[in-house]
mmCIF file of C-alpha atoms and ligand atoms in Angstrom:
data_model
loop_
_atom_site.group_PDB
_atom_site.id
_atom_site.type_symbol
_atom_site.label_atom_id
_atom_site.label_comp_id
_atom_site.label_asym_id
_atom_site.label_seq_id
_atom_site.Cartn_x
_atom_site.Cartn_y
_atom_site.Cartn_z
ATOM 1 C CA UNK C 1 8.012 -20.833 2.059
ATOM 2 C CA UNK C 2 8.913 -19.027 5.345
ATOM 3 C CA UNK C 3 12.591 -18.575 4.755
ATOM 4 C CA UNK C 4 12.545 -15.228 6.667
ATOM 5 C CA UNK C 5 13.149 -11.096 6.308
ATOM 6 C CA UNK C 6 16.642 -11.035 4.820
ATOM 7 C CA UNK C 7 16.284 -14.291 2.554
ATOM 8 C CA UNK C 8 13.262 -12.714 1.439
ATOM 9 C CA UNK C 9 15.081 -9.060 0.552
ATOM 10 C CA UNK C 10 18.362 -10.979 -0.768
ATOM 11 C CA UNK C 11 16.185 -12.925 -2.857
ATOM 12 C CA UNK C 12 14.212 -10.015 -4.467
ATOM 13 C CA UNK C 13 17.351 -8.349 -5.124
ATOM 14 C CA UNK C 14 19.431 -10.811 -6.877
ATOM 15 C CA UNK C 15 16.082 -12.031 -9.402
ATOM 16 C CA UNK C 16 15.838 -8.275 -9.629
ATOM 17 C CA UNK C 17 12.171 -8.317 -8.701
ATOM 18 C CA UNK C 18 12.534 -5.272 -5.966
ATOM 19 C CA UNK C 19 16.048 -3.327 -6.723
ATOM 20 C CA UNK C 20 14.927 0.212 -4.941
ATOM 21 C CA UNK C 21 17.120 0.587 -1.842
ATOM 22 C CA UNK C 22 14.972 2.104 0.449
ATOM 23 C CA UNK C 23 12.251 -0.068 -0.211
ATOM 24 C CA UNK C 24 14.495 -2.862 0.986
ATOM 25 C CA UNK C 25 15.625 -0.671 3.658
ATOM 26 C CA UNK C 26 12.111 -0.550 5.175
ATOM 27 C CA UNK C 27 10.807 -3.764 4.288
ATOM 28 C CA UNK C 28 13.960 -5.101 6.393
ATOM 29 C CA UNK C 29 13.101 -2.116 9.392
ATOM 30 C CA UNK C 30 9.448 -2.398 10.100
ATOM 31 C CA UNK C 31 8.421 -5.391 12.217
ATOM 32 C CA UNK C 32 5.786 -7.267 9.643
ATOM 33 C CA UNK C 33 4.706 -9.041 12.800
ATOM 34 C CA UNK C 34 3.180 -6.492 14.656
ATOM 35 C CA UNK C 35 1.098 -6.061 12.090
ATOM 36 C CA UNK C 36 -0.434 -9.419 11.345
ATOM 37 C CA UNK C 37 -3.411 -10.687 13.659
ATOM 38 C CA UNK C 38 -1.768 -12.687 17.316
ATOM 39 C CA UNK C 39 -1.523 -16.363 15.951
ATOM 40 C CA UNK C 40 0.342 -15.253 12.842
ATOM 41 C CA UNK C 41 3.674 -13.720 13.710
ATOM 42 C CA UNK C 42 5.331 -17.360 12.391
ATOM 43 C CA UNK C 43 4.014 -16.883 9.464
ATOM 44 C CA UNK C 44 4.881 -12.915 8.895
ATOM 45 C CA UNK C 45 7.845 -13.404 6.229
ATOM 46 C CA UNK C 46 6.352 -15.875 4.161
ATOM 47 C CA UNK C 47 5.548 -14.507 0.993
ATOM 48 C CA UNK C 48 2.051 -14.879 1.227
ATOM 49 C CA UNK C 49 -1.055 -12.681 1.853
ATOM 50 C CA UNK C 50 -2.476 -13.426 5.356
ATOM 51 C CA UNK C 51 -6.397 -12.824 6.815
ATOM 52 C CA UNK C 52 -6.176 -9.629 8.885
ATOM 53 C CA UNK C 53 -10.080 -9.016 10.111
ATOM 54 C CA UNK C 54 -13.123 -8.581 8.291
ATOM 55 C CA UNK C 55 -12.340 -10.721 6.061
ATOM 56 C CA UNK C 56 -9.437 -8.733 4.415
ATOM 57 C CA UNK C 57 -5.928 -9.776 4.186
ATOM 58 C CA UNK C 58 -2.240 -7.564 4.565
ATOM 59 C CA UNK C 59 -0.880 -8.544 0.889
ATOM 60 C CA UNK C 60 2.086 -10.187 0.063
ATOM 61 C CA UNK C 61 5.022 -8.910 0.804
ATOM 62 C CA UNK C 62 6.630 -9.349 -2.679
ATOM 63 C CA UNK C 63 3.489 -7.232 -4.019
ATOM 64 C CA UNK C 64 3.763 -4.441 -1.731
ATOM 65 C CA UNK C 65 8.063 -3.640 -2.529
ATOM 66 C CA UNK C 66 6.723 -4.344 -6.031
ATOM 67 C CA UNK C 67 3.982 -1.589 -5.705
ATOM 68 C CA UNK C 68 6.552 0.356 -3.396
ATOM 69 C CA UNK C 69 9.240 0.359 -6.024
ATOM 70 C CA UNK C 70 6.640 1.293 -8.905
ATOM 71 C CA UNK C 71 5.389 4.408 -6.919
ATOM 72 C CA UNK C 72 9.374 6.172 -6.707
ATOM 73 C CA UNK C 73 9.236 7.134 -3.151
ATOM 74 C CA UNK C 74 11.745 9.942 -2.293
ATOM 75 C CA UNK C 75 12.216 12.095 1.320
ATOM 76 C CA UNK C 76 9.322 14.460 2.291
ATOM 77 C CA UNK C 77 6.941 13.035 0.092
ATOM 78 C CA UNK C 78 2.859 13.290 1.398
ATOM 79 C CA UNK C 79 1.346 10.191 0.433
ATOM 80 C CA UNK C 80 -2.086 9.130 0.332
ATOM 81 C CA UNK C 81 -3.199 5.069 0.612
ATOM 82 C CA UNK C 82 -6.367 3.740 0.181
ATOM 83 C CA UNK C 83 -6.960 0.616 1.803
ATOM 84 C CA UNK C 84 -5.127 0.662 5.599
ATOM 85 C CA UNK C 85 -6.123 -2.290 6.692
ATOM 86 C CA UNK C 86 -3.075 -3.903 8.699
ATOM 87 C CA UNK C 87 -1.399 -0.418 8.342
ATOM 88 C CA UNK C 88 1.661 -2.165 7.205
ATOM 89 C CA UNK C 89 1.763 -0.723 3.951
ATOM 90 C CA UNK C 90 1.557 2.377 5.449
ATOM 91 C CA UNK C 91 4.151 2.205 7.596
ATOM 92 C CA UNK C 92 6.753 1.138 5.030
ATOM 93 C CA UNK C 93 5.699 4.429 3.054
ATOM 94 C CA UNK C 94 6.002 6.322 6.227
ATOM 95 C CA UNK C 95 9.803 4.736 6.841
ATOM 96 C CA UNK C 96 10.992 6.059 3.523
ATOM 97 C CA UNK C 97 9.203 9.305 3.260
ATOM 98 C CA UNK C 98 10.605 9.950 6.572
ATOM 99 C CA UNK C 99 9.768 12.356 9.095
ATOM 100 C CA UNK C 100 9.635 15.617 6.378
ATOM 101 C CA UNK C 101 6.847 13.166 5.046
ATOM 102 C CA UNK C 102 3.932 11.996 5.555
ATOM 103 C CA UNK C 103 0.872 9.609 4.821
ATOM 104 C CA UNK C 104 -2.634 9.356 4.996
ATOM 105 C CA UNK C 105 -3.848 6.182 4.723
ATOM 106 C CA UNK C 106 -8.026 5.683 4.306
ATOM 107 C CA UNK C 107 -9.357 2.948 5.648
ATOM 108 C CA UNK C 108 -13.553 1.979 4.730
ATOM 109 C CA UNK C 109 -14.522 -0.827 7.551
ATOM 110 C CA UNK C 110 -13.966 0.573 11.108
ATOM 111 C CA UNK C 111 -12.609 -2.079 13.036
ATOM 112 C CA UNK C 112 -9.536 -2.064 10.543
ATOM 113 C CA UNK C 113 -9.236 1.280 11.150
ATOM 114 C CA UNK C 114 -8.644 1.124 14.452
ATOM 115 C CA UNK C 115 -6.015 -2.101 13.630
ATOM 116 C CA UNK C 116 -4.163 -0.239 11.446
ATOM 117 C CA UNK C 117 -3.939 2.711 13.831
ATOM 118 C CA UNK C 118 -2.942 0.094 16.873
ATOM 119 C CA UNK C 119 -0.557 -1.606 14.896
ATOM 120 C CA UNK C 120 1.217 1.440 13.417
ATOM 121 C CA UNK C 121 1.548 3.284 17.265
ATOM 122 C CA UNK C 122 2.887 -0.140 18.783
ATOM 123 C CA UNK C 123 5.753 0.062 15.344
ATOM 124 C CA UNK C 124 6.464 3.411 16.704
ATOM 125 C CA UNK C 125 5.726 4.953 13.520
ATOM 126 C CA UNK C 126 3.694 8.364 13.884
ATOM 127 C CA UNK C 127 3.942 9.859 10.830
ATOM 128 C CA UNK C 128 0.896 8.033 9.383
ATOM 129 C CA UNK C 129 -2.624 8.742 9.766
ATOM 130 C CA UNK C 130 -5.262 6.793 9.368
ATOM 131 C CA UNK C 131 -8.558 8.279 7.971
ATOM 132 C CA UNK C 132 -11.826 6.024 8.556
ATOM 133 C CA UNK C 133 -13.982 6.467 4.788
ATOM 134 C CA UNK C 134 -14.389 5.532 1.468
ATOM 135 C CA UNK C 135 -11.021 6.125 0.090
ATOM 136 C CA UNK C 136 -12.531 6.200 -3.713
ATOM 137 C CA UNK C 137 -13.241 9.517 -2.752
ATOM 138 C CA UNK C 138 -9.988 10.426 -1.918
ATOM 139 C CA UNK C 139 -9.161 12.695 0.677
ATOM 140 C CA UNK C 140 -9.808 16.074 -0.561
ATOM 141 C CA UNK C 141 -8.623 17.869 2.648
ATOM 142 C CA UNK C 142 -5.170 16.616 2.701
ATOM 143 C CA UNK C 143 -4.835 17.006 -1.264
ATOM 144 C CA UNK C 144 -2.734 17.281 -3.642
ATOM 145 C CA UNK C 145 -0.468 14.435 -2.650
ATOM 146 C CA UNK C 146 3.463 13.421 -4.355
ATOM 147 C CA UNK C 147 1.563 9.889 -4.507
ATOM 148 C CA UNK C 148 -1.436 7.666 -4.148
ATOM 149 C CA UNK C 149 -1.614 3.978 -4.033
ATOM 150 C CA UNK C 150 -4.333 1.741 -3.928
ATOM 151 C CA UNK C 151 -4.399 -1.237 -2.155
ATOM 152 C CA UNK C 152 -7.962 -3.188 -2.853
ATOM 153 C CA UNK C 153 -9.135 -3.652 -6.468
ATOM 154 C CA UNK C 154 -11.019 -1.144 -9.044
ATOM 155 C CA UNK C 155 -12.823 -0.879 -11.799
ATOM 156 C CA UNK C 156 -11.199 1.756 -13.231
ATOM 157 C CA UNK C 157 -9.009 4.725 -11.679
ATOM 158 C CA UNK C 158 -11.240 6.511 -9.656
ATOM 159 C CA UNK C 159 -11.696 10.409 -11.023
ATOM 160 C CA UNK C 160 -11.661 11.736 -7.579
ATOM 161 C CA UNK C 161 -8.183 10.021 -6.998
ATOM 162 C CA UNK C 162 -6.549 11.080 -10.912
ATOM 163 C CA UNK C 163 -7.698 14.927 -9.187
ATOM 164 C CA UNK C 164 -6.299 14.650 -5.685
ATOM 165 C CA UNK C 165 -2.684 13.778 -7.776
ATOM 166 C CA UNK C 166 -0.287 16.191 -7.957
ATOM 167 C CA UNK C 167 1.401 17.157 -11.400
ATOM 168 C CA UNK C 168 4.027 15.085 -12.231
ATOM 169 C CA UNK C 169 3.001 12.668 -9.245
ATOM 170 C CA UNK C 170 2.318 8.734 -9.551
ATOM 171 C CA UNK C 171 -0.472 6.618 -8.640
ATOM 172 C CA UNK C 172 -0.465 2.681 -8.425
ATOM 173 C CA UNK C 173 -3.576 0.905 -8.595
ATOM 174 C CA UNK C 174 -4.919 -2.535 -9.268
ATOM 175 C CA UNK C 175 -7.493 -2.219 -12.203
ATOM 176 C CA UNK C 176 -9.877 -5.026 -13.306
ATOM 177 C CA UNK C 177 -12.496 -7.192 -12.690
ATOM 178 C CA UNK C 178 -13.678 -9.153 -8.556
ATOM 179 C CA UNK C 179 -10.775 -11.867 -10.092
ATOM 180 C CA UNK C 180 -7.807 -10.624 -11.774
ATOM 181 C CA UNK C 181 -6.711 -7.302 -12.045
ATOM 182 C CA UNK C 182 -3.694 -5.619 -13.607
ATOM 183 C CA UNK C 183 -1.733 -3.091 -11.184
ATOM 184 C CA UNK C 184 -1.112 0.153 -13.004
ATOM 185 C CA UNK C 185 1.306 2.709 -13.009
ATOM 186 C CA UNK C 186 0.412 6.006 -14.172
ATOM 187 C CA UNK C 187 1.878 9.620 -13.612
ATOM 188 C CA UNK C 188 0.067 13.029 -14.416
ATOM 189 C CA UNK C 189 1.681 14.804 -17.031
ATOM 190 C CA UNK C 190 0.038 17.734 -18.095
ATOM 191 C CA UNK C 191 -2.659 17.177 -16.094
ATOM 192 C CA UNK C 192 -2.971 13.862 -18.028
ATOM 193 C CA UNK C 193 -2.221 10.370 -16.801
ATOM 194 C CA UNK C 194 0.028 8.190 -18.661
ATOM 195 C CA UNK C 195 -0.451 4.611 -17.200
ATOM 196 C CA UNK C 196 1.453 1.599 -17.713
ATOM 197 C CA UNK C 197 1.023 -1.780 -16.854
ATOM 198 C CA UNK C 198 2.840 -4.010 -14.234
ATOM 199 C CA UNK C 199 1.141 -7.087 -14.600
ATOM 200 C CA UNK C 200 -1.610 -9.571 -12.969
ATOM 201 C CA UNK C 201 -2.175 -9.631 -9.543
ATOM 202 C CA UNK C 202 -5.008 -10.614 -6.931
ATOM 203 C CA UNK C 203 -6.745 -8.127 -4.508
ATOM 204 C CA UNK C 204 -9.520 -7.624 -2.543
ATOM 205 C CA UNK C 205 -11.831 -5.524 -4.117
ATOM 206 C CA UNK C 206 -12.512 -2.004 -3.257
ATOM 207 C CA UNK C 207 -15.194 -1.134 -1.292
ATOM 208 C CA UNK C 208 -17.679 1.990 -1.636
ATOM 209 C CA UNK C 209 -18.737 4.478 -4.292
ATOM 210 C CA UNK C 210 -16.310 3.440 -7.056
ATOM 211 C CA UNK C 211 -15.534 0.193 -5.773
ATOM 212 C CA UNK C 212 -16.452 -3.369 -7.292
ATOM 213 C CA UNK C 213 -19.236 -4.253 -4.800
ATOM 214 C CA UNK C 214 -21.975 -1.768 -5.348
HETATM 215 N N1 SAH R 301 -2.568 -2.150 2.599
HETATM 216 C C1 SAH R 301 -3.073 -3.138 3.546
HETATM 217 C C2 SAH R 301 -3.795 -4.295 2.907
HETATM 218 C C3 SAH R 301 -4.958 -3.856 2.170
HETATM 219 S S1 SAH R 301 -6.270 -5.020 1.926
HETATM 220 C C4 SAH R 301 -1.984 -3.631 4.455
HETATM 221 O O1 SAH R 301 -0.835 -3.206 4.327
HETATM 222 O O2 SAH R 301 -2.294 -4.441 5.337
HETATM 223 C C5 SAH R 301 -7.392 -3.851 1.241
HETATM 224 C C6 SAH R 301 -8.033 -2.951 2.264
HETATM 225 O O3 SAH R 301 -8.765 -1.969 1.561
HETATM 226 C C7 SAH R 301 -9.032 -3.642 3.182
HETATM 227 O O4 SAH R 301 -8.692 -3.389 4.504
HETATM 228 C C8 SAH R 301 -10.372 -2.995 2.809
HETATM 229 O O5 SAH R 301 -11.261 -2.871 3.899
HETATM 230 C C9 SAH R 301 -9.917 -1.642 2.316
HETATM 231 N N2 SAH R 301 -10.838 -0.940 1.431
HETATM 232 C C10 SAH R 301 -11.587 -1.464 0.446
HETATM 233 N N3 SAH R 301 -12.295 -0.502 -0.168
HETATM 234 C C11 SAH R 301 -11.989 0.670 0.432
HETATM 235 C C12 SAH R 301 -12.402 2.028 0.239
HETATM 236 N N4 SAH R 301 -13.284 2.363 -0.688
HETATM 237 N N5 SAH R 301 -11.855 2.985 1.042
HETATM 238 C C13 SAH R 301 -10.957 2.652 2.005
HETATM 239 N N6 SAH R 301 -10.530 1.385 2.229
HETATM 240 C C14 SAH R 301 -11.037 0.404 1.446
#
């Protein structure tokens, strides 16, 4: 179904899937198109995931405002993502955060990298960074962040990431198994996270120390 931007926004909002205003917002401001690979920009509103390089894919768009809504985004916020790859994601987060905010997004396979950063400086947007490395790490020399969200698949929330949050702050993550996983929501109280669970989804898995593959 490739019905386009606003059906796609009007719909979410009147099933109540997305509600958050400035999710919409951005969803309906940042050009999905410049970040999918040339051959694709037909296809860029259809809710489906499509094949960026490397075998990845830029995720559905009703899975990232569902992810975006879960992680309460607010003005001046310093994000961190793990997974870049289109830099889409990342440059909705960077829309709403604004330009008090600001993102790091970590990207682990190199040409992506340089994708995301292509795609995100042709959108105009230049309050995200991306960060070549194994995001399951985190990035330690940007920490602690307002919110973390992981885009590819893991076994469990990675410790370095829980750390790297600040308190009160939320992180969204897909946990489970190379098949299904469940995306949770968890925020650090007391230096504690309490998590709760948004459903089943499908991701790529995560790559790298804590990842799924080794
Ligand atoms: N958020 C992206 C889609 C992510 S697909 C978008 O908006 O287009 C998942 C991405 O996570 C892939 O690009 C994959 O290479 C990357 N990835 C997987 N494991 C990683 C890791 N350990 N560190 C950083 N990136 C990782």
């Amino acid at each position: 179904m490739n019905k386009g931007k606003e059906w796609l926004a009007d719909y979410w909002q009147s099933t109540r899937t997305v509600t958050d205003k400035k999710v919409i917002e951005a969803f309906l401001k940042v050009p999905r198109e410049f970040f999918v690979l040339s051959g694709f920009e037909k296809e860029a509103y259809a809710d489906v995931p499509l094949p960026i390089h490397a075998e990845q894919t830029i995720s559905q768009p009703t899975t990232v405002a569902i992810m975006l809504e879960a992680l309460e985004l607010k003005e001046g916020m310093k994000v961190l993502e793990i997974g870049a790859g289109s830099g889409y994601n990342a440059a909705l987060i960077a829309t709403i955060v604004g330009k008090e905010g600001k993102v790091y997004t970590m990207e682990f396979v190199k040409e992506l990298a340089d994708f995301a950063q292509k795609n995100l400086k042709r959108a105009g947007i230049n309050n995200a960074v991306v960060v070549h490395g194994d995001g399951s790490k985190g990035f330690e020399r940007r920490a602690p962040y307002d919110r973390i969200i992981v885009t590819a698949a893991a076994p469990s929330i990675p410790e370095a990431l829980a750390k790297q949050l600040k308190e009160g702050g939320i992180i969204v993550i897909p946990v489970g198994d190379a098949y299904m996983q469940h995306v949770v929501k968890a925020r650090k109280v007391k230096g504690k996270l309490e998590t709760q669970d948004l459903g089943e989804f499908i991701f790529v898995p995560l790559k790298g120390k804590y990842g799924l593959n080794e």
